[in-house]
Short mmCIF file of C-alpha atoms in Angstrom, two decimals:
data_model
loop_
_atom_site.label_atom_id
_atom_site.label_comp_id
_atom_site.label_asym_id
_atom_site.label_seq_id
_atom_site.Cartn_x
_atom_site.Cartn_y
_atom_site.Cartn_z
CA UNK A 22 -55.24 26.83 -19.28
CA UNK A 23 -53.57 23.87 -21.26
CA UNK A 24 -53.73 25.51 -24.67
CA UNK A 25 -50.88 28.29 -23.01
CA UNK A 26 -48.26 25.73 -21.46
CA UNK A 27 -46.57 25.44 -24.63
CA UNK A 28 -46.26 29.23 -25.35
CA UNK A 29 -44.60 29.58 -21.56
CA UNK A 30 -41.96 26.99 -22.49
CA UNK A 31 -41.04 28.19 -25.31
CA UNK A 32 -40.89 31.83 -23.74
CA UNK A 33 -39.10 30.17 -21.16
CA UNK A 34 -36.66 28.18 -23.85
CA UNK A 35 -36.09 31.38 -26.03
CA UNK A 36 -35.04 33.27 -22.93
CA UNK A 37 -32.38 30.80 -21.52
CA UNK A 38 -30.78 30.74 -24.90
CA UNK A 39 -30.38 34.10 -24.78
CA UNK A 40 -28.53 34.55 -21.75
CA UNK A 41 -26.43 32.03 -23.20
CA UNK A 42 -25.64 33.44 -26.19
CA UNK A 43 -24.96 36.80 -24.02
CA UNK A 44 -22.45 34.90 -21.94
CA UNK A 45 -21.03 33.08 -24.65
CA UNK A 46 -20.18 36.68 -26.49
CA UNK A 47 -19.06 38.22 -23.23
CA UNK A 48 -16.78 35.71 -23.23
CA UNK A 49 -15.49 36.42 -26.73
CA UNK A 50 -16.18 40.28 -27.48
CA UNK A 51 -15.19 42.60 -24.89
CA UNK A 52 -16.52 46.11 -24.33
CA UNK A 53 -14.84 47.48 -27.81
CA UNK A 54 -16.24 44.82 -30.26
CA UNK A 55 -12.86 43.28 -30.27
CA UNK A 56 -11.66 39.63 -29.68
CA UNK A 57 -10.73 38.93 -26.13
CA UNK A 58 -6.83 36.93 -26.17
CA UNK A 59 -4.94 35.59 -24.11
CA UNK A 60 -1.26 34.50 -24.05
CA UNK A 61 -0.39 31.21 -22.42
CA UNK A 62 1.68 28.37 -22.60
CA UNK A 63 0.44 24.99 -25.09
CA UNK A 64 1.73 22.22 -26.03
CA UNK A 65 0.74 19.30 -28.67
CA UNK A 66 -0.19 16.12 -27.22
CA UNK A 67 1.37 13.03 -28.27
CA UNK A 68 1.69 9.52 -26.93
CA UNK A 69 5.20 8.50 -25.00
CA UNK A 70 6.42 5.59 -24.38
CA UNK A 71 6.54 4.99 -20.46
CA UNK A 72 7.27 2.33 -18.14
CA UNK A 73 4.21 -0.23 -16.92
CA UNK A 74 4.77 -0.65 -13.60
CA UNK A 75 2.89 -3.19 -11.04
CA UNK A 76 1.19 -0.71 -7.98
CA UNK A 77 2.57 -2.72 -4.55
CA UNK A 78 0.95 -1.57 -1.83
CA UNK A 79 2.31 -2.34 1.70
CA UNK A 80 3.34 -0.37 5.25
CA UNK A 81 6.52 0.98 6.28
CA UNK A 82 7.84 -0.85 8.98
CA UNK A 83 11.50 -0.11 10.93
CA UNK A 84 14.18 -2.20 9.53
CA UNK A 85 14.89 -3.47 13.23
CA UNK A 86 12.19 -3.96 16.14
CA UNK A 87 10.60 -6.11 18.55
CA UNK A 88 8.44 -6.19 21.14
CA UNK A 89 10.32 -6.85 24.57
CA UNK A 90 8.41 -9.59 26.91
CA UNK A 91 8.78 -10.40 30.83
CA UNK A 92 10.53 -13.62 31.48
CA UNK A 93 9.38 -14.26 35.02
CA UNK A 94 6.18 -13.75 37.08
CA UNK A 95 5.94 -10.44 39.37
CA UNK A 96 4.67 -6.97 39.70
CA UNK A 97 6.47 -4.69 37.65
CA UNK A 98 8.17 -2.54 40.25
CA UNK A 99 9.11 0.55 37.79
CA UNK A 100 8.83 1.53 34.05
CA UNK A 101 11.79 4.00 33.19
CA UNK A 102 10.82 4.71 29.90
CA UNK A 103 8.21 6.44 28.06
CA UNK A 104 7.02 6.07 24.35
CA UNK A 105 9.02 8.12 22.17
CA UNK A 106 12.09 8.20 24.40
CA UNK A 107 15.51 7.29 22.66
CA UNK A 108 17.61 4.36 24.46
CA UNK A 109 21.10 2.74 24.17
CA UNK A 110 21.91 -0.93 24.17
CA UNK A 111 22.05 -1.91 27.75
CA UNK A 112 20.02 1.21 29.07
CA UNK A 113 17.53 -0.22 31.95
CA UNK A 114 13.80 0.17 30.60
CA UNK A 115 12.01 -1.70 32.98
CA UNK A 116 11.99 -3.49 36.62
CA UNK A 117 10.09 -6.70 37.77
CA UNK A 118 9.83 -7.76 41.42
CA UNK A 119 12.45 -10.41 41.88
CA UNK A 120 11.63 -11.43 45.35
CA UNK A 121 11.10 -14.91 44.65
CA UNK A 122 13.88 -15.13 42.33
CA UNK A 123 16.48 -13.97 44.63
CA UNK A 124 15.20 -16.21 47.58
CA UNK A 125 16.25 -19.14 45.36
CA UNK A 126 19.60 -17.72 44.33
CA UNK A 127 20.44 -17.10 48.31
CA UNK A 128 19.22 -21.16 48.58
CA UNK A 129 21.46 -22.04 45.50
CA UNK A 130 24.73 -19.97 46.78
CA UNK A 131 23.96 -21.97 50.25
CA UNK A 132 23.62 -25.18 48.67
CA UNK A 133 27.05 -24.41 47.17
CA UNK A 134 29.00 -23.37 49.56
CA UNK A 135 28.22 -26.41 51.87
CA UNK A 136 28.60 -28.32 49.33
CA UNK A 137 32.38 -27.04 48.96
CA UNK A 138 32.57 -27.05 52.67
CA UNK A 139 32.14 -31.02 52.22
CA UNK A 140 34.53 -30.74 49.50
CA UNK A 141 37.37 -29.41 51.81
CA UNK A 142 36.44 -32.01 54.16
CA UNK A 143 36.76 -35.23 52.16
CA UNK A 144 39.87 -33.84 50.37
CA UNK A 145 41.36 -33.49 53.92
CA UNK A 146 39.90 -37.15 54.55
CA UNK A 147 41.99 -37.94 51.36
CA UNK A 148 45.16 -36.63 52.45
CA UNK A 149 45.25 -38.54 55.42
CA UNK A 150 43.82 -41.89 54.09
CA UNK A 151 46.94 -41.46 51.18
CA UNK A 152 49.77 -40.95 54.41
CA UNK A 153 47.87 -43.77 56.05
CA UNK A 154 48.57 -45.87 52.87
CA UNK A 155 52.00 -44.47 51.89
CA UNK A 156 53.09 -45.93 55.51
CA UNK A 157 51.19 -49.19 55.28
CA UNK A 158 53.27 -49.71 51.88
CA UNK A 159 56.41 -48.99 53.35
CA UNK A 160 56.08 -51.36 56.14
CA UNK A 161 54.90 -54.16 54.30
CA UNK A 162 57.71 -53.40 51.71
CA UNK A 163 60.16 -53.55 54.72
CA UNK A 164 58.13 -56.76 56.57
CA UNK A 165 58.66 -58.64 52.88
CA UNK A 166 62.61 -58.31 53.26
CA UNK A 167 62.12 -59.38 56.77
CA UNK A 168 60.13 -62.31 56.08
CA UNK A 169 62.67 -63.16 53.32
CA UNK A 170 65.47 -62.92 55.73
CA UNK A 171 63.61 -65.24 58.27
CA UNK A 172 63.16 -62.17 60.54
CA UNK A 173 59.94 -62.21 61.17
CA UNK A 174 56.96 -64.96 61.73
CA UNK A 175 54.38 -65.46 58.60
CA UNK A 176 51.81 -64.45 60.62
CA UNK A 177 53.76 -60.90 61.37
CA UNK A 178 53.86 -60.41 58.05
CA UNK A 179 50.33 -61.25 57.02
CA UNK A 180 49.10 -58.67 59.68
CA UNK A 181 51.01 -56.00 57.71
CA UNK A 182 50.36 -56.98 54.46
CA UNK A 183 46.27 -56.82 55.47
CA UNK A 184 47.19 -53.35 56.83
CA UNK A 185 48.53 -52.53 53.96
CA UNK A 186 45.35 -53.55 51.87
CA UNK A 187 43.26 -51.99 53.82
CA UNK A 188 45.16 -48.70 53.45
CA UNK A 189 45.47 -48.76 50.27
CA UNK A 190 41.39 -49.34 50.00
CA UNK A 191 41.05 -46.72 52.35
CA UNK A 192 42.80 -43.83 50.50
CA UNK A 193 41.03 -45.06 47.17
CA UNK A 194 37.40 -44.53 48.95
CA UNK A 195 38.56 -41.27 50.02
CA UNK A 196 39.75 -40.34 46.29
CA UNK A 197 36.07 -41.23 45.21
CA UNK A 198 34.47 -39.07 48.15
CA UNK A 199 36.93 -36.05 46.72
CA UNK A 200 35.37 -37.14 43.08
CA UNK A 201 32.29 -36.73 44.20
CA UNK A 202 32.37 -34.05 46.22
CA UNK A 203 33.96 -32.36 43.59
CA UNK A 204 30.70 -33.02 40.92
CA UNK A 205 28.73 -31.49 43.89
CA UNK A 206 30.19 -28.85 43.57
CA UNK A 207 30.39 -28.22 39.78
CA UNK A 208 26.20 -29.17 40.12
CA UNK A 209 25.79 -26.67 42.91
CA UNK A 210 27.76 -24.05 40.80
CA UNK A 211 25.29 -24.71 37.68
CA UNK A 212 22.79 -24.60 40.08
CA UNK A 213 23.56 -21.22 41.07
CA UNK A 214 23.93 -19.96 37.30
CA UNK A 215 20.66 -21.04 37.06
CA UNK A 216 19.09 -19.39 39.92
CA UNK A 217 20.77 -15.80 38.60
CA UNK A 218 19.03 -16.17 35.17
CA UNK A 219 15.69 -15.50 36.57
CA UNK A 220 16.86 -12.79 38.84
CA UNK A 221 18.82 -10.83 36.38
CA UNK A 222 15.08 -11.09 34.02
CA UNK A 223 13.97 -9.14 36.65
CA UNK A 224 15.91 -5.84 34.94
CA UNK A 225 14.90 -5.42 31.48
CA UNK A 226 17.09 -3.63 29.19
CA UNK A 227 17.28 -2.60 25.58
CA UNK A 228 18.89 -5.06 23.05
CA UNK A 229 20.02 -1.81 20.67
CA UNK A 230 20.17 1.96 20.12
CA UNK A 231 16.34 2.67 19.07
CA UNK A 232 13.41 4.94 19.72
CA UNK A 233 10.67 3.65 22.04
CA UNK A 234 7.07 2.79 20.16
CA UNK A 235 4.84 1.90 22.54
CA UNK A 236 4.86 1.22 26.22
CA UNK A 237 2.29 -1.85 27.47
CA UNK A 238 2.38 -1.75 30.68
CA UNK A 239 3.08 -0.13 34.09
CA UNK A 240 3.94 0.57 37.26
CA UNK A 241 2.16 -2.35 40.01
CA UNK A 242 0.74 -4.41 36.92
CA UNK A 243 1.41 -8.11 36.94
CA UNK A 244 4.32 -9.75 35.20
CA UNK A 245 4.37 -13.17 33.89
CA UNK A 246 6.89 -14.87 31.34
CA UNK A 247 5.55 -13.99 27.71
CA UNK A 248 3.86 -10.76 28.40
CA UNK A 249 4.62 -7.78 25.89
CA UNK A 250 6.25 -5.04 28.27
CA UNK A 251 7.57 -2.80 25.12
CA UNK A 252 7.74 -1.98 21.68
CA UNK A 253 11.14 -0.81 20.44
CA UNK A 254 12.61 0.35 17.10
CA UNK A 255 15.93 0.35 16.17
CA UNK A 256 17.72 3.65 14.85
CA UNK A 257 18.79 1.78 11.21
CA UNK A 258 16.29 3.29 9.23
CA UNK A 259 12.58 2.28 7.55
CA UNK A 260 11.74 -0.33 4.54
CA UNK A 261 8.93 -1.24 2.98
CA UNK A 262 7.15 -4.53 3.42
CA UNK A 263 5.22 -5.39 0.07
CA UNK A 264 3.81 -8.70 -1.39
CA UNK A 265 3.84 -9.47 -5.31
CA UNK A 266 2.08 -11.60 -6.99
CA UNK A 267 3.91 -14.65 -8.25
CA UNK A 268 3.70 -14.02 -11.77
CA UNK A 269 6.14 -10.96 -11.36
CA UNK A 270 8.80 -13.85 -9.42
CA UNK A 271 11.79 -12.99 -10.93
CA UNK A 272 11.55 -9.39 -11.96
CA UNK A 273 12.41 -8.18 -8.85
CA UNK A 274 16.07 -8.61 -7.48
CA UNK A 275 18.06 -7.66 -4.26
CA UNK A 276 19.83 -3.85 -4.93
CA UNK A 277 17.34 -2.79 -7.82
CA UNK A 278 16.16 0.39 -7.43
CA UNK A 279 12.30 0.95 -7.35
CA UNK A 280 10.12 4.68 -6.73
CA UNK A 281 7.63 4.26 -3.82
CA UNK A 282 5.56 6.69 -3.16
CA UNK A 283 4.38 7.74 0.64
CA UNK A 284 1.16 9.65 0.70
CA UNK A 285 1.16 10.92 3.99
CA UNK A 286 4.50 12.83 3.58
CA UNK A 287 3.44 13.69 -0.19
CA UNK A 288 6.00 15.23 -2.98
CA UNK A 289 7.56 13.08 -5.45
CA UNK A 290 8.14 9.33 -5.00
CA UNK A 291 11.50 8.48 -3.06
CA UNK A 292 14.08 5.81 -4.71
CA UNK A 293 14.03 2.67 -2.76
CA UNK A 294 16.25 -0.45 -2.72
CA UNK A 295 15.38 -3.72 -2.86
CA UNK A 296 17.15 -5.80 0.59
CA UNK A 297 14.63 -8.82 0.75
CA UNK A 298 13.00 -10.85 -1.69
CA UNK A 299 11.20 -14.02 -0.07
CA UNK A 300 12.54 -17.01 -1.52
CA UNK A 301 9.29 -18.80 -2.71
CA UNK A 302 5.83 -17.48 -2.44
CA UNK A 303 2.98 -18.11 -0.60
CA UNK A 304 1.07 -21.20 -1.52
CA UNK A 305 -2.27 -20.11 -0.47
CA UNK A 306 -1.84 -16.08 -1.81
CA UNK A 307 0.22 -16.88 -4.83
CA UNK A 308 2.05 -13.87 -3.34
CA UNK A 309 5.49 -13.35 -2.23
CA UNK A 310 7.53 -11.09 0.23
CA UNK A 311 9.74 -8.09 -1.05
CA UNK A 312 11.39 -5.29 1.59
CA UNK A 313 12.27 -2.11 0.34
CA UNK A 314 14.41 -0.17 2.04
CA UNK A 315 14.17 3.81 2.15
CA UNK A 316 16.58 6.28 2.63
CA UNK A 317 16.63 8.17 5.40
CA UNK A 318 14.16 10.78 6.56
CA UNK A 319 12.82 12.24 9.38
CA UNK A 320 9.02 12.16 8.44
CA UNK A 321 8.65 8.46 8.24
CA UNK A 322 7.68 6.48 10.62
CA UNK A 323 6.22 2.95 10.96
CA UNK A 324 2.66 1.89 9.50
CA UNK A 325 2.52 4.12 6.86
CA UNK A 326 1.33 3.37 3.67
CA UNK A 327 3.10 3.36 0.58
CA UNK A 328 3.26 1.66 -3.28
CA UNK A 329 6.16 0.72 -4.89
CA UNK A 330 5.75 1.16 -8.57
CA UNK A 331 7.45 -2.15 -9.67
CA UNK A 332 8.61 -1.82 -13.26
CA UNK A 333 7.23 -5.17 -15.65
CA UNK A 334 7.80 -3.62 -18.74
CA UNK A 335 6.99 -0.72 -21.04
CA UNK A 336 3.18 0.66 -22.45
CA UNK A 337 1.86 4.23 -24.51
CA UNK A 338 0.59 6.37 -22.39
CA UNK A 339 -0.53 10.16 -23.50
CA UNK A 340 0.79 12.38 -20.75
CA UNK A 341 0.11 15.68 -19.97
CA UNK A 342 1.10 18.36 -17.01
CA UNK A 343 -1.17 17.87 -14.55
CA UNK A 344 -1.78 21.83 -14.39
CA UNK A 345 -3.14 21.82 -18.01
CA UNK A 346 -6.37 19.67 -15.94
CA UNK A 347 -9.11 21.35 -14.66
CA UNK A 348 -11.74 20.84 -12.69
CA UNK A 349 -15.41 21.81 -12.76
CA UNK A 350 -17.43 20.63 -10.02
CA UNK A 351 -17.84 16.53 -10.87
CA UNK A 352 -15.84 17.44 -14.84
CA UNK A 353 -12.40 17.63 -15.73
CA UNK A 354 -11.17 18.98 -19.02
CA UNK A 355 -8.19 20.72 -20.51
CA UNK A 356 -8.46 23.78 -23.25
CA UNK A 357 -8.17 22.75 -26.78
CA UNK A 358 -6.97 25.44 -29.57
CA UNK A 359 -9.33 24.81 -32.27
CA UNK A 360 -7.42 25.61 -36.24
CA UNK A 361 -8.66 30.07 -34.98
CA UNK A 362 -6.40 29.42 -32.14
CA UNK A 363 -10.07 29.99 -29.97
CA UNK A 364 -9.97 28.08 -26.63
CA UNK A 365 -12.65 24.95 -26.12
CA UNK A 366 -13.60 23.45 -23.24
CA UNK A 367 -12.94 19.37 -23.41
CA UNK A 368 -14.20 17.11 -21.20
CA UNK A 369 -11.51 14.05 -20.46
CA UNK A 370 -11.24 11.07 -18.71
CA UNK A 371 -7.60 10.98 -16.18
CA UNK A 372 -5.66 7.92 -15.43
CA UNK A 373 -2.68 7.61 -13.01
CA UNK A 374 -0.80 10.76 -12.06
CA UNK A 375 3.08 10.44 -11.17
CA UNK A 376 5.67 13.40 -11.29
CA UNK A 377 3.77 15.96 -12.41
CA UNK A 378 2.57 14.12 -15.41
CA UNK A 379 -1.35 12.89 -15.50
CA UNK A 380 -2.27 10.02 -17.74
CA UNK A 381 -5.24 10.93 -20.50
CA UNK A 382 -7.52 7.64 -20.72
CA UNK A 383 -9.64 9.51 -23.22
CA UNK A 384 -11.08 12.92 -24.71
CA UNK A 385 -8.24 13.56 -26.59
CA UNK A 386 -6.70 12.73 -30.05
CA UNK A 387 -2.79 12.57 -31.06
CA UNK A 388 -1.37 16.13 -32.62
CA UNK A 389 -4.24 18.61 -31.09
CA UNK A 390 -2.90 21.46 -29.11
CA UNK A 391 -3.87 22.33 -25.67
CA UNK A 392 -3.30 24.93 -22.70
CA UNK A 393 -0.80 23.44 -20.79
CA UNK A 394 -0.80 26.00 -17.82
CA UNK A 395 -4.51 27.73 -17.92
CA UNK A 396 -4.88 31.27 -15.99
CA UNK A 397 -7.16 32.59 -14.87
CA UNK A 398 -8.30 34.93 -17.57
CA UNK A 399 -8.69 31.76 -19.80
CA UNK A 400 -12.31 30.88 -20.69
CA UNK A 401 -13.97 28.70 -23.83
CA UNK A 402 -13.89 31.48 -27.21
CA UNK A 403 -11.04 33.65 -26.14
CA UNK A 404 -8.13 33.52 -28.38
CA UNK A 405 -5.05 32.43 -27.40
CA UNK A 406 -1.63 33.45 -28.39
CA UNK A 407 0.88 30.62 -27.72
CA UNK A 408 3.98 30.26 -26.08
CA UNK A 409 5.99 27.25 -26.72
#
């Protein structure tokens, strides 16, 4: 049987070429013997000159958050919020038990009012130790004319004059009793202020207008200082949060606009601004900080990706519409008009693709003339008849 293998593959050869050439004329030569044509739009391709840009890739992050945390230990009582909810500044979110935190603010407002009670008492103590010494004075005053006069014996007038010092030391122990009753006081009040820091912790509120992200905990879980209770965003809009290498330091400054482009909400890149560039880079990355911000929209929202295209100069590129590429299983090609005007299938290689414009690595030459918007009725041999 060996001798006939060769005379089955060439059977077998002789036949596939044949439907070939069949499909290649059906393709050219329709029912009437006459060329097939088309009309469609071409163009010439031709290198441009086009902005190199650096590809920073980062996530989109709100302009104002934070994550709000308890600042006491206790069961959280009641969450009043939900994720996705929309808040005010000062609008209560959540509510710790404060049990223990109001039992010492009840001790503290004790502890100052006796301590003010005490107050009122050695300022009364005070008053009378200054009449006690403003009579003592004005005896002794009228005992020293005496004794001048011979009116009196020395030892009459040394009993007043000791009065009178004693008096006087009286009324000055009772002005240092008001002194210190007086700091008591002031430490009792700050005492007090104290003990209400803690209790007012107990009500959480919102720091600014924003949008709730994510709630951590709830109702009957445990409390303690430093525990993430929410996630809030602020209503100020979304930037960008990129890193650059720190050969680009420099070419990027605060208020220059660069395109970023957000794949999950497609279309065409959106213009953002430039608000932060870090002031030195990283010393272990070699990278540095820049935030972009974005103007407003409704279909962002934090952690989405995006690139900023960050411009670093100008390059050729040969650019064509991205609807003159097709696609054929794992190829892509475009039509070429050969000097008959005949449509040929080329094979190319894309690059980048950015506003309706694809980047041709290779596959094609400067000058030749392609389909730029194939139909349907297009195939390789029919003839085209252009419109530019």
């Amino acid at each position: 049987m060996l001798p006939y293998r060769p005379f089955y593959f060439l059977l077998l050869l002789f036949t596939t070429l044949a439907a070939c050439g069949d499909k290649a004329a059906s393709d050219r030569i329709p029912g009437n013997g006459e060329t097939r044509s088309v009309t469609a739009a071409v163009m010439t391709a031709a290198w441009r000159e086009v902005p190199q840009t650096f590809e920073a890739v980062g996530t989109i992050e709100a302009r104002t958050a934070g994550t709000l945390a308890a600042k006491l230990m206790g069961t959280v009582k009641e969450v009043h919020v939900q994720e996705g909810d929309t808040v005010k500044t000062g609008d209560l979110l959540v509510t710790i038990d404060a049990r223990q935190a109001k039992a010492g603010l009840e001790q503290a407002r004790a502890a100052l009012a006796e301590t003010k009670k005490a107050g009122k008492a050695a300022r009364a103590a005070r008053d009378a130790a200054r009449a006690g010494a403003d009579f003592a004075r004005t005896t002794h005053e009228r005992y020293e004319k005496l004794l001048a006069d011979h009116s009196v014996s020395r030892q009459e007038y040394d009993a007043i004059a000791s009065n009178h010092r004693q008096a006087a030391a009286a009324f000055a122990q009772a002005e240092q009793m008001v002194a210190a009753a007086r700091e008591g006081i002031r430490r009792a009040t700050s005492a007090v202020a104290a003990a209400s820091v803690p209790f007012e912790d107990a009500t959480v509120r919102a720091p600014f207008d924003g949008v709730i992200r994510s709630q951590l905990v709830d109702a009957g879980d445990m409390a303690a200082p430093g525990l993430p209770l929410l996630a809030i965003e602020g209503c100020d809009g979304y930037e960008l949060s990129a890193t650059l290498p720190a050969s680009l330091y420099g070419q990027v400054t605060i208020g220059q606009v660069i395109p970023v482009e957000i794949p999950a909400i497609g279309g065409p890149s959106v213009a953002g601004t430039v608000r932060v560039v870090s002031p030195g880079a990283d010393p272990r990355s070699r990278q540095f900080l820049v935030k972009i911000a974005l103007p407003a929209t409704a279909e962002l929202h934090s952690g989405m990706f995006a690139r900023a295209m960050v411009p670093v100069g100008r390059t050729r590129e040969m650019q064509i519409p991205t609807a003159a590429v097709l696609t054929r299983g794992q190829l892509t090609g475009v039509y070429v008009l050969d000097e008959n005007d005949m449509a040929r299938w080329r094979l190319v290689r894309v690059g980048r693709t950015a506003d309706g414009l694809v980047e041709i690595a290779a596959g094609l030459a400067e000058g030749e003339c392609i389909v730029a918007a194939p139909g349907p009725a297009l195939a390789a041999g029919v003839k085209v008849e252009a419109v530019r």
